[in-house]
Amino acid sequence: MTNLGRSGTKKAADSRRLHMDVLWRGHWTFFLWKLVFSDLVLVLLYYVPHRIPCGHSLVAPVDPMVSEIVCYRATLKLVGANCCPVFAKPLQSLQRAVLIVLICVLPLGTAFAQNLSFGSRDARPVPPWLSGASIYELWLNAFSPEGNLRGAIPGLSRIAELGATIVYLGPIAKRSANSKASPYSIADYNAIDPEVGTDQDLRDFVAAARKLHLKVMLDIVYYHTAPDNVMMQKDPSFFIKTEDGKIARGFWPQPLPDFSKPEVRKYLVDSLVHWARDFGIDGFRCDVGGGIPESFWIQARKELDKVNPEIILLSESDRPDDQIEAFDINYNFSYYFALRSVLRDGSSAIAVRKSWESMHATMPKRARLLHFSDSHDWPRAVLLFGEKGAMTASLLNFTLDGIPFIYNGQEVDDPTATAWRKLAPIRWTDPGNPADRKSIEEALGMYKKLFAMRASEPVLTSGNLTWIDNDQPDSVLSFLRKLGSTEVLVIINLSNRNVHVTIDLPVMDYYAVQNLLAPDKTWFSLYSGRVSADLNSFGYIVGKKIPLAPLEK
């Protein structure tokens, strides 16, 4: 191993250095240091990447454990190869012991990491009344002929009579001076748009809602602002810049507040507190909530709780971590897209069930999700799905677990498209057309039944949901809602075809149900051994299980 070209002095020095190195490598201190160091490297290179939660799942929940043990074994061999022979046998024994410990401990690490996934964590606690809540979106341009807060006040009684509990107002903050700007292009977060009304109008609106036991939720838009927002005048550094120093635009062509700056966060949090404290606002629908750092909403929640601990935050996103510390409800777009694909495009009804199952696996336990089929962002449900399809969609929204949501005019099958700036009043009645008037009255009557059913049956607001298989999965959804001894069976045909469906429930246990939307009972034939029924196009059965009666003497 000696280089014959070296000088004697150099060879002697190298020999001493090599000897010292062997002694040092053979020392237990070196071994322990190298073992700890290699363990740290191993954790950083192998363990951490495989254990960091990614959304609701883990990148690789089991297989990496095998790789870790193999790599650790290789590391120990590498250390052992450099050790003095005196320590070879003790090292081999230690290797075996370490491997046994790893085999036992690594699965525990995996389980611990899985507990960090959002689907295994609990959503933040909410006020008890929220489980029974329902949301009514009020779009001022459509709700009244005046198209403003003052003009909407008389119509609040109509919302209360319908049975909704939360009135969600579209954006009322001062919008951009651009005549083509939408209400979501905000110029001043702390001022009411003159077209909408005055501060006193909002106070009177909230006061009128309070008398009718309605809560008021405002739509706030923080993901982007109008180019002429007062923040731009106050301090242009409040906004995200491009690499060349220009104001950046987001998904929509509007400036983006820079949430990395504490002064920006404080400015916007103070705005939320202003509306809650000075006007008694009960909650906020947070536009593009998932486009804003979760840490901002947590900061906002802490400040809002000081004003009203029961204030409600609704995130317009499906971000799984929203309800861990900040939000109370998520929008559930996945559900809407699945429902639309079934009713409009003819997809299999099973898509709705799969969406439900996916969201409940992804979101924290006991998370609250909206169920909606109409809103200002989409064409009217009655146009997309037809009158029968739109009503069946609403029935599903009111019988699933979660928070039902309707958009103003939906309760009278109004087809008027949402207008951003101009007036487009809803056709609440049509006295000159008896056929239309009858259709409007029938739709309104059905929505009142849906609200009343949900308000009178705790099983629909607090009960568990269990999906039941059926033999018509392309057309029919079937599930049970259970709370204590109370059970409600829901069977819904989401197709425009008549179907005969058999449900995987023993008919001897569910021989009849008391209909919740009609005064009569539905009886099931005993011959098939399973619950079966004939459903018309977009037909349904929503009935409470009838308990067995005692034998009469």
mmCIF file with all atom_site columns, N, CA and C in Angstrom, residues 47-61 109-121 320-321 362:
data_model
loop_
_atom_site.group_PDB
_atom_site.id
_atom_site.type_symbol
_atom_site.label_atom_id
_atom_site.label_alt_id
_atom_site.label_comp_id
_atom_site.label_asym_id
_atom_site.label_entity_id
_atom_site.label_seq_id
_atom_site.pdbx_PDB_ins_code
_atom_site.Cartn_x
_atom_site.Cartn_y
_atom_site.Cartn_z
_atom_site.occupancy
_atom_site.B_iso_or_equiv
_atom_site.pdbx_formal_charge
_atom_site.auth_seq_id
_atom_site.auth_comp_id
_atom_site.auth_asym_id
_atom_site.auth_atom_id
_atom_site.pdbx_PDB_model_num
ATOM 1  N N  . TYR A 1 47  ? -36.447 9.198  5.736  1.00 0.00 ? 47  TYR A N  1
ATOM 2  C CA . TYR A 1 47  ? -37.631 9.181  6.606  1.00 0.00 ? 47  TYR A CA 1
ATOM 3  C C  . TYR A 1 47  ? -38.525 10.386 6.401  1.00 0.00 ? 47  TYR A C  1
ATOM 4  N N  . VAL A 1 48  ? -37.923 11.578 6.448  1.00 0.00 ? 48  VAL A N  1
ATOM 5  C CA . VAL A 1 48  ? -38.735 12.794 6.364  1.00 0.00 ? 48  VAL A CA 1
ATOM 6  C C  . VAL A 1 48  ? -39.521 12.911 5.066  1.00 0.00 ? 48  VAL A C  1
ATOM 7  N N  . PRO A 1 49  ? -38.864 12.728 3.881  1.00 0.00 ? 49  PRO A N  1
ATOM 8  C CA . PRO A 1 49  ? -39.633 12.887 2.645  1.00 0.00 ? 49  PRO A CA 1
ATOM 9  C C  . PRO A 1 49  ? -40.825 11.962 2.559  1.00 0.00 ? 49  PRO A C  1
ATOM 10 N N  . HIS A 1 50  ? -40.725 10.766 3.182  1.00 0.00 ? 50  HIS A N  1
ATOM 11 C CA . HIS A 1 50  ? -41.820 9.814  3.080  1.00 0.00 ? 50  HIS A CA 1
ATOM 12 C C  . HIS A 1 50  ? -42.868 10.018 4.156  1.00 0.00 ? 50  HIS A C  1
ATOM 13 N N  . ARG A 1 51  ? -42.627 10.919 5.055  1.00 0.00 ? 51  ARG A N  1
ATOM 14 C CA . ARG A 1 51  ? -43.549 11.050 6.182  1.00 0.00 ? 51  ARG A CA 1
ATOM 15 C C  . ARG A 1 51  ? -44.243 12.394 6.240  1.00 0.00 ? 51  ARG A C  1
ATOM 16 N N  . ILE A 1 52  ? -43.890 13.313 5.341  1.00 0.00 ? 52  ILE A N  1
ATOM 17 C CA . ILE A 1 52  ? -44.537 14.623 5.356  1.00 0.00 ? 52  ILE A CA 1
ATOM 18 C C  . ILE A 1 52  ? -45.914 14.502 4.734  1.00 0.00 ? 52  ILE A C  1
ATOM 19 N N  . PRO A 1 53  ? -46.983 14.906 5.441  1.00 0.00 ? 53  PRO A N  1
ATOM 20 C CA . PRO A 1 53  ? -48.318 14.814 4.846  1.00 0.00 ? 53  PRO A CA 1
ATOM 21 C C  . PRO A 1 53  ? -48.393 15.639 3.571  1.00 0.00 ? 53  PRO A C  1
ATOM 22 N N  . CYS A 1 54  ? -49.041 15.099 2.556  1.00 0.00 ? 54  CYS A N  1
ATOM 23 C CA . CYS A 1 54  ? -49.249 15.798 1.296  1.00 0.00 ? 54  CYS A CA 1
ATOM 24 C C  . CYS A 1 54  ? -50.737 15.807 1.032  1.00 0.00 ? 54  CYS A C  1
ATOM 25 N N  . GLY A 1 55  ? -51.411 16.918 1.345  1.00 0.00 ? 55  GLY A N  1
ATOM 26 C CA . GLY A 1 55  ? -52.869 16.928 1.284  1.00 0.00 ? 55  GLY A CA 1
ATOM 27 C C  . GLY A 1 55  ? -53.377 16.095 2.434  1.00 0.00 ? 55  GLY A C  1
ATOM 28 N N  . HIS A 1 56  ? -54.233 15.105 2.145  1.00 0.00 ? 56  HIS A N  1
ATOM 29 C CA . HIS A 1 56  ? -54.792 14.278 3.203  1.00 0.00 ? 56  HIS A CA 1
ATOM 30 C C  . HIS A 1 56  ? -54.097 12.940 3.300  1.00 0.00 ? 56  HIS A C  1
ATOM 31 N N  . SER A 1 57  ? -53.251 12.616 2.334  1.00 0.00 ? 57  SER A N  1
ATOM 32 C CA . SER A 1 57  ? -52.616 11.305 2.330  1.00 0.00 ? 57  SER A CA 1
ATOM 33 C C  . SER A 1 57  ? -51.123 11.444 2.519  1.00 0.00 ? 57  SER A C  1
ATOM 34 N N  . LEU A 1 58  ? -50.449 10.314 2.585  1.00 0.00 ? 58  LEU A N  1
ATOM 35 C CA . LEU A 1 58  ? -49.007 10.303 2.702  1.00 0.00 ? 58  LEU A CA 1
ATOM 36 C C  . LEU A 1 58  ? -48.401 9.887  1.381  1.00 0.00 ? 58  LEU A C  1
ATOM 37 N N  . VAL A 1 59  ? -47.198 10.383 1.118  1.00 0.00 ? 59  VAL A N  1
ATOM 38 C CA . VAL A 1 59  ? -46.558 10.078 -0.161 1.00 0.00 ? 59  VAL A CA 1
ATOM 39 C C  . VAL A 1 59  ? -46.350 8.582  -0.317 1.00 0.00 ? 59  VAL A C  1
ATOM 40 N N  . ALA A 1 60  ? -45.835 7.921  0.719  1.00 0.00 ? 60  ALA A N  1
ATOM 41 C CA . ALA A 1 60  ? -45.630 6.478  0.664  1.00 0.00 ? 60  ALA A CA 1
ATOM 42 C C  . ALA A 1 60  ? -45.752 5.930  2.067  1.00 0.00 ? 60  ALA A C  1
ATOM 43 N N  . PRO A 1 61  ? -46.909 5.372  2.440  1.00 0.00 ? 61  PRO A N  1
ATOM 44 C CA . PRO A 1 61  ? -47.166 5.041  3.831  1.00 0.00 ? 61  PRO A CA 1
ATOM 45 C C  . PRO A 1 61  ? -46.425 3.832  4.374  1.00 0.00 ? 61  PRO A C  1
ATOM 46 N N  . GLY A 1 109 ? -43.816 5.103  13.606 1.00 0.00 ? 109 GLY A N  1
ATOM 47 C CA . GLY A 1 109 ? -43.589 6.389  12.955 1.00 0.00 ? 109 GLY A CA 1
ATOM 48 C C  . GLY A 1 109 ? -44.569 6.612  11.835 1.00 0.00 ? 109 GLY A C  1
ATOM 49 N N  . THR A 1 110 ? -44.834 5.545  11.071 1.00 0.00 ? 110 THR A N  1
ATOM 50 C CA . THR A 1 110 ? -45.807 5.655  9.988  1.00 0.00 ? 110 THR A CA 1
ATOM 51 C C  . THR A 1 110 ? -47.178 5.987  10.531 1.00 0.00 ? 110 THR A C  1
ATOM 52 N N  . ALA A 1 111 ? -47.583 5.270  11.593 1.00 0.00 ? 111 ALA A N  1
ATOM 53 C CA . ALA A 1 111 ? -48.904 5.531  12.180 1.00 0.00 ? 111 ALA A CA 1
ATOM 54 C C  . ALA A 1 111 ? -48.997 6.954  12.700 1.00 0.00 ? 111 ALA A C  1
ATOM 55 N N  . PHE A 1 112 ? -47.892 7.413  13.329 1.00 0.00 ? 112 PHE A N  1
ATOM 56 C CA . PHE A 1 112 ? -47.899 8.783  13.833 1.00 0.00 ? 112 PHE A CA 1
ATOM 57 C C  . PHE A 1 112 ? -48.071 9.775  12.695 1.00 0.00 ? 112 PHE A C  1
ATOM 58 N N  . ALA A 1 113 ? -47.338 9.518  11.598 1.00 0.00 ? 113 ALA A N  1
ATOM 59 C CA . ALA A 1 113 ? -47.431 10.421 10.450 1.00 0.00 ? 113 ALA A CA 1
ATOM 60 C C  . ALA A 1 113 ? -48.831 10.418 9.871  1.00 0.00 ? 113 ALA A C  1
ATOM 61 N N  . GLN A 1 114 ? -49.475 9.240  9.832  1.00 0.00 ? 114 GLN A N  1
ATOM 62 C CA . GLN A 1 114 ? -50.833 9.170  9.307  1.00 0.00 ? 114 GLN A CA 1
ATOM 63 C C  . GLN A 1 114 ? -51.792 9.976  10.165 1.00 0.00 ? 114 GLN A C  1
ATOM 64 N N  . ASN A 1 115 ? -51.520 10.052 11.453 1.00 0.00 ? 115 ASN A N  1
ATOM 65 C CA . ASN A 1 115 ? -52.370 10.865 12.322 1.00 0.00 ? 115 ASN A CA 1
ATOM 66 C C  . ASN A 1 115 ? -52.264 12.343 12.008 1.00 0.00 ? 115 ASN A C  1
ATOM 67 N N  . LEU A 1 116 ? -51.222 12.725 11.269 1.00 0.00 ? 116 LEU A N  1
ATOM 68 C CA . LEU A 1 116 ? -51.070 14.119 10.887 1.00 0.00 ? 116 LEU A CA 1
ATOM 69 C C  . LEU A 1 116 ? -51.868 14.453 9.633  1.00 0.00 ? 116 LEU A C  1
ATOM 70 N N  . SER A 1 117 ? -52.414 13.439 8.932  1.00 0.00 ? 117 SER A N  1
ATOM 71 C CA . SER A 1 117 ? -53.206 13.713 7.748  1.00 0.00 ? 117 SER A CA 1
ATOM 72 C C  . SER A 1 117 ? -54.500 14.387 8.179  1.00 0.00 ? 117 SER A C  1
ATOM 73 N N  . PHE A 1 118 ? -55.032 15.273 7.337  1.00 0.00 ? 118 PHE A N  1
ATOM 74 C CA . PHE A 1 118 ? -56.202 16.058 7.721  1.00 0.00 ? 118 PHE A CA 1
ATOM 75 C C  . PHE A 1 118 ? -57.427 15.184 7.937  1.00 0.00 ? 118 PHE A C  1
ATOM 76 N N  . GLY A 1 119 ? -57.533 14.083 7.187  1.00 0.00 ? 119 GLY A N  1
ATOM 77 C CA . GLY A 1 119 ? -58.691 13.216 7.329  1.00 0.00 ? 119 GLY A CA 1
ATOM 78 C C  . GLY A 1 119 ? -58.762 12.529 8.678  1.00 0.00 ? 119 GLY A C  1
ATOM 79 N N  . SER A 1 120 ? -57.657 12.471 9.399  1.00 0.00 ? 120 SER A N  1
ATOM 80 C CA . SER A 1 120 ? -57.653 11.828 10.715 1.00 0.00 ? 120 SER A CA 1
ATOM 81 C C  . SER A 1 120 ? -57.710 12.839 11.858 1.00 0.00 ? 120 SER A C  1
ATOM 82 N N  . ARG A 1 121 ? -57.757 14.111 11.522 1.00 0.00 ? 121 ARG A N  1
ATOM 83 C CA . ARG A 1 121 ? -57.812 15.150 12.562 1.00 0.00 ? 121 ARG A CA 1
ATOM 84 C C  . ARG A 1 121 ? -59.224 15.693 12.695 1.00 0.00 ? 121 ARG A C  1
ATOM 85 N N  . PRO A 1 320 ? -58.234 21.171 2.486  1.00 0.00 ? 320 PRO A N  1
ATOM 86 C CA . PRO A 1 320 ? -58.493 20.317 3.649  1.00 0.00 ? 320 PRO A CA 1
ATOM 87 C C  . PRO A 1 320 ? -58.166 20.946 4.992  1.00 0.00 ? 320 PRO A C  1
ATOM 88 N N  . ASP A 1 321 ? -57.118 21.800 5.063  1.00 0.00 ? 321 ASP A N  1
ATOM 89 C CA . ASP A 1 321 ? -56.719 22.325 6.366  1.00 0.00 ? 321 ASP A CA 1
ATOM 90 C C  . ASP A 1 321 ? -57.526 23.534 6.810  1.00 0.00 ? 321 ASP A C  1
ATOM 91 N N  . THR A 1 362 ? -60.849 13.205 2.831  1.00 0.00 ? 362 THR A N  1
ATOM 92 C CA . THR A 1 362 ? -59.862 14.274 2.709  1.00 0.00 ? 362 THR A CA 1
ATOM 93 C C  . THR A 1 362 ? -59.985 15.312 3.815  1.00 0.00 ? 362 THR A C  1
#
